[in-house]
Coordinates of C-alpha atoms and ligand atoms in Angstrom, one line a residue:
M1 CA -245.9 -47.2 24.2
T2 CA -248.4 -49.6 25.6
I3 CA -252.0 -48.3 25.7
L4 CA -255.0 -49.8 27.4
I5 CA -258.4 -49.0 26.1
T6 CA -261.8 -50.0 27.5
A7 CA -264.7 -50.0 25.0
G8 CA -268.3 -50.9 24.4
P9 CA -271.1 -51.7 26.8
T10 CA -271.3 -54.1 29.7
R11 CA -274.0 -56.7 30.1
E12 CA -275.3 -57.3 33.6
A13 CA -277.1 -60.7 33.8
I14 CA -280.6 -60.8 35.1
D15 CA -281.0 -64.6 34.5
P16 CA -279.3 -67.0 31.9
V17 CA -281.0 -65.3 28.9
R18 CA -281.6 -61.7 29.9
F19 CA -279.4 -58.8 30.8
I20 CA -279.2 -55.0 31.4
S21 CA -277.1 -53.1 29.0
N22 CA -276.8 -49.8 27.1
K23 CA -276.5 -48.3 23.6
S24 CA -272.7 -48.2 23.3
S25 CA -271.6 -49.5 19.9
G26 CA -267.9 -49.5 20.8
K27 CA -267.1 -47.2 17.8
M28 CA -265.3 -44.5 19.9
G29 CA -263.1 -46.9 21.7
Y30 CA -262.3 -49.1 18.7
A31 CA -261.4 -46.0 16.7
I32 CA -258.8 -45.0 19.4
A33 CA -257.5 -48.6 19.4
Q34 CA -257.1 -48.6 15.6
S35 CA -255.4 -45.2 15.6
A36 CA -253.0 -46.3 18.3
A37 CA -252.2 -49.6 16.6
E38 CA -251.6 -47.9 13.2
Q39 CA -249.1 -45.7 14.9
G40 CA -247.2 -48.8 16.1
H41 CA -248.2 -48.7 19.8
R42 CA -249.0 -51.9 21.7
V43 CA -252.7 -51.8 22.3
I44 CA -254.7 -53.8 24.8
L45 CA -258.4 -53.5 24.0
V46 CA -260.8 -54.6 26.8
S47 CA -264.2 -54.6 25.3
G48 CA -267.8 -55.5 26.1
P49 CA -269.9 -57.1 23.4
T50 CA -270.1 -55.2 20.1
D51 CA -270.7 -55.9 16.4
L52 CA -267.4 -54.4 15.3
D53 CA -264.3 -56.1 13.8
V54 CA -261.3 -56.1 16.2
P55 CA -258.7 -53.7 14.7
D56 CA -255.5 -55.4 13.4
R57 CA -252.5 -55.7 15.7
V58 CA -254.5 -55.2 18.9
D59 CA -254.4 -57.5 21.9
F60 CA -258.1 -58.2 22.4
I61 CA -259.7 -59.1 25.8
P62 CA -263.5 -59.7 25.4
V63 CA -265.6 -59.3 28.5
E64 CA -269.3 -59.2 29.3
S65 CA -270.0 -57.7 32.7
S66 CA -268.5 -54.8 34.5
V67 CA -267.0 -57.1 37.1
E68 CA -265.2 -59.0 34.3
M69 CA -264.0 -55.6 32.8
F70 CA -262.8 -54.6 36.3
A71 CA -260.8 -57.8 36.6
A72 CA -259.3 -57.5 33.1
V73 CA -258.2 -53.9 33.7
E74 CA -256.8 -54.7 37.2
H75 CA -254.7 -57.4 35.5
Q76 CA -253.4 -55.3 32.7
I77 CA -253.0 -51.7 33.9
A78 CA -249.7 -51.9 35.7
K79 CA -247.9 -52.5 32.4
V80 CA -249.4 -49.6 30.4
D81 CA -248.2 -46.0 29.8
I82 CA -251.7 -44.7 28.9
A83 CA -255.2 -45.9 29.9
I84 CA -258.2 -44.6 28.1
F85 CA -261.7 -45.5 29.5
T86 CA -264.3 -45.1 26.7
A87 CA -266.5 -48.0 27.9
A88 CA -270.1 -47.4 29.0
V89 CA -269.9 -49.5 32.2
A90 CA -273.2 -50.2 34.0
D91 CA -273.2 -48.6 37.4
Y92 CA -275.4 -51.3 38.9
R93 CA -276.1 -55.1 38.4
P94 CA -278.8 -57.4 39.6
A95 CA -278.1 -58.4 43.2
S96 CA -278.6 -62.1 42.5
V97 CA -278.7 -64.1 39.2
P98 CA -280.7 -67.3 39.3
D99 CA -279.5 -70.4 37.4
Q100 CA -282.8 -70.8 35.7
K101 CA -284.8 -68.4 33.5
I102 CA -287.1 -66.3 35.6
K103 CA -290.8 -67.3 35.1
K104 CA -293.4 -64.6 34.9
S105 CA -295.7 -64.5 37.9
G106 CA -297.3 -61.3 39.3
E107 CA -298.3 -58.1 37.4
T108 CA -295.1 -56.3 38.5
M109 CA -291.6 -57.4 39.3
T110 CA -288.9 -55.7 41.3
L111 CA -285.3 -56.1 40.5
E112 CA -282.8 -55.4 43.3
L113 CA -279.6 -53.8 42.0
V114 CA -276.2 -53.4 43.7
R115 CA -273.4 -51.0 42.8
N116 CA -270.7 -52.2 40.4
P117 CA -267.0 -51.4 41.0
D118 CA -265.9 -48.1 39.5
I119 CA -263.1 -49.1 37.3
L120 CA -261.8 -45.7 36.3
G121 CA -262.2 -44.6 40.0
S122 CA -260.1 -47.5 41.1
A123 CA -257.1 -46.8 38.8
R124 CA -255.2 -44.4 41.1
N125 CA -256.1 -45.7 44.5
Q126 CA -256.8 -49.4 44.3
F127 CA -254.6 -50.3 41.3
S128 CA -251.9 -47.6 42.2
Y129 CA -251.7 -46.7 38.5
Q130 CA -249.3 -43.9 37.8
G131 CA -249.5 -43.5 34.0
V132 CA -251.6 -41.1 32.0
L133 CA -255.3 -41.6 32.8
V134 CA -258.0 -40.5 30.4
G135 CA -261.6 -40.9 31.3
F136 CA -264.8 -40.2 29.3
A137 CA -267.9 -38.5 30.7
A138 CA -271.3 -39.2 29.3
E139 CA -273.5 -36.2 30.4
T140 CA -276.9 -34.8 29.5
E141 CA -276.4 -31.5 31.3
N142 CA -273.7 -29.2 32.8
L143 CA -271.1 -31.0 30.6
E144 CA -268.0 -29.1 31.5
K145 CA -268.8 -28.7 35.2
N146 CA -269.6 -32.4 35.7
A147 CA -266.6 -33.5 33.6
R148 CA -264.3 -31.3 35.7
E149 CA -265.7 -32.8 38.9
K150 CA -265.0 -36.3 37.5
L151 CA -261.5 -35.3 36.5
E152 CA -260.7 -34.3 40.0
R153 CA -262.5 -37.1 41.8
K154 CA -261.0 -39.9 39.8
G155 CA -257.5 -38.4 39.4
C156 CA -257.6 -38.2 35.7
D157 CA -255.2 -36.2 33.4
L158 CA -257.9 -35.6 30.9
I159 CA -261.7 -36.2 30.7
V160 CA -263.3 -36.4 27.3
A161 CA -266.9 -35.2 27.8
N162 CA -269.8 -35.8 25.3
D163 CA -273.4 -34.8 25.4
V164 CA -275.3 -38.1 25.2
S165 CA -278.7 -36.5 25.0
R166 CA -277.9 -35.7 21.3
K167 CA -278.7 -38.3 18.6
D168 CA -276.1 -37.0 16.1
I169 CA -273.1 -37.7 18.4
G170 CA -272.2 -40.0 21.4
F171 CA -273.8 -43.4 21.7
D172 CA -273.9 -45.4 18.5
A173 CA -273.2 -42.4 16.2
N174 CA -270.4 -42.2 13.7
D175 CA -269.5 -38.6 14.8
N176 CA -268.8 -37.1 18.1
E177 CA -268.4 -33.6 19.6
V178 CA -266.4 -33.5 22.7
L179 CA -264.9 -31.2 25.3
L180 CA -261.4 -32.0 26.3
V181 CA -261.3 -31.1 30.0
F182 CA -257.7 -30.8 31.4
P183 CA -256.8 -29.8 35.0
D184 CA -256.0 -26.2 33.9
H185 CA -258.1 -25.6 30.7
T186 CA -260.8 -26.9 28.4
D187 CA -260.6 -27.4 24.6
H188 CA -263.6 -27.6 22.3
P189 CA -262.6 -29.2 19.0
H190 CA -265.4 -29.1 16.3
K191 CA -267.7 -32.0 15.7
D192 CA -266.0 -34.6 13.7
S193 CA -265.9 -38.3 12.8
K194 CA -265.0 -40.6 15.7
Q195 CA -261.8 -41.7 13.7
H196 CA -260.6 -38.1 13.5
L197 CA -261.4 -37.4 17.2
A198 CA -259.7 -40.7 18.1
H199 CA -256.5 -39.5 16.5
L200 CA -256.8 -36.1 18.4
I201 CA -257.5 -37.7 21.8
L202 CA -254.6 -40.1 21.3
E203 CA -252.2 -37.2 20.4
E204 CA -253.3 -35.4 23.6
A205 CA -252.7 -38.5 25.7
I206 CA -249.3 -39.0 24.2
T207 CA -248.4 -35.4 24.9
L208 CA -249.5 -35.9 28.5
T209 CA -247.0 -38.8 28.9
S210 CA -244.1 -36.4 28.2
V211 CA -245.6 -33.8 30.7
S212 CA -245.9 -36.4 33.5
N213 CA -242.6 -38.1 32.7
P214 CA -240.3 -35.5 31.0
N215 CA -237.3 -37.9 30.8
Ligands
PMT301 O1 -269.5 -46.8 22.0 P1 -270.0 -45.6 21.2 O2 -271.4 -46.0 20.6 O3 -269.0 -45.2 20.2 O4 -270.3 -44.4 22.2 C1 -269.3 -43.7 22.8 C2 -269.6 -43.4 24.2 C3 -270.8 -42.4 24.3 C4 -270.0 -44.6 25.0 C5 -268.4 -42.7 24.8 O5 -268.1 -41.5 24.1 C6 -268.6 -42.3 26.3 O6 -269.1 -41.3 26.7 N1 -268.1 -43.2 27.2 C7 -268.3 -43.1 28.6 C8 -269.6 -43.7 29.0 C9 -269.9 -43.6 30.5 O7 -270.2 -44.6 31.1 O8 -269.7 -42.5 31.1 P2 -269.8 -42.1 32.7 O9 -269.9 -40.7 32.7 O10 -271.0 -42.9 33.2 O11 -268.5 -42.7 33.3 C10 -267.3 -41.9 33.5 C11 -266.1 -42.7 33.2 O12 -265.9 -43.8 34.2 C12 -266.0 -43.4 31.9 O13 -264.6 -43.3 31.4 C13 -266.3 -44.8 32.1 O14 -265.7 -45.7 31.2 C14 -265.8 -45.0 33.5 N2 -266.6 -46.0 34.4 C15 -267.9 -45.7 34.7 C16 -268.5 -46.6 35.6 C17 -267.8 -47.7 36.1 N3 -268.4 -48.6 36.9 N4 -266.5 -47.9 35.8 C18 -265.9 -47.0 34.9 O15 -264.7 -47.2 34.6

């Protein structure tokens, strides 16, 4: 099977030397990519900047901004059986980016932000993707309710929800604890390493391919 995975943070430029980003390390997405490659699947990993080594036997597409990630996914997604979106994509970017470094002037500074494209939300409608679609949900409250709304709104087959208010899991942690939110039920596996959960999430996604395409 061919599996597309987005991972890591995006960087949204403010000027040539500054950017807006987040605490995603890429560990969750890279663990899924590694697990899939070890099982012999073709893996396309679209990743924002991280400090991680790229897993062996993975087609690696490095990107910086969410607009670049959107373009890479749009280009690749038609050829994949499973798409798993673990990346922490910035929802907004600076409205304009000057060519020169911004000089300090007044006591305050206002940055105008504009909406970024919703890559996961574009999969079904804009990209007409028909394979298995797995999104993540980074929540700080009402985990299952918010994840289920995302599942329905974005046409996903599975949402992997994690509580990112906790320091021991989620962003930049080695472990994670997730809810697996399917259209008709929710599973709650125990807290585990991202490697073990990666294997589990991949197994669930592969099972979903036979449900959506039984022949
Ligand atoms: O990288 P790590 O340090 O290992 O941390 C893992 C993680 C916490 C980043 C990961 O487990 C996680 O929760 N990833 C999703 C982060 C996120 O941006 O969640 P969200 O609820 O804001 O977005 C929902 C979904 O839409 C996600 O699948 C996201 O990739 C996708 N999205 C969001 C915005 C956007 N513009 N385009 C998108 O595709």
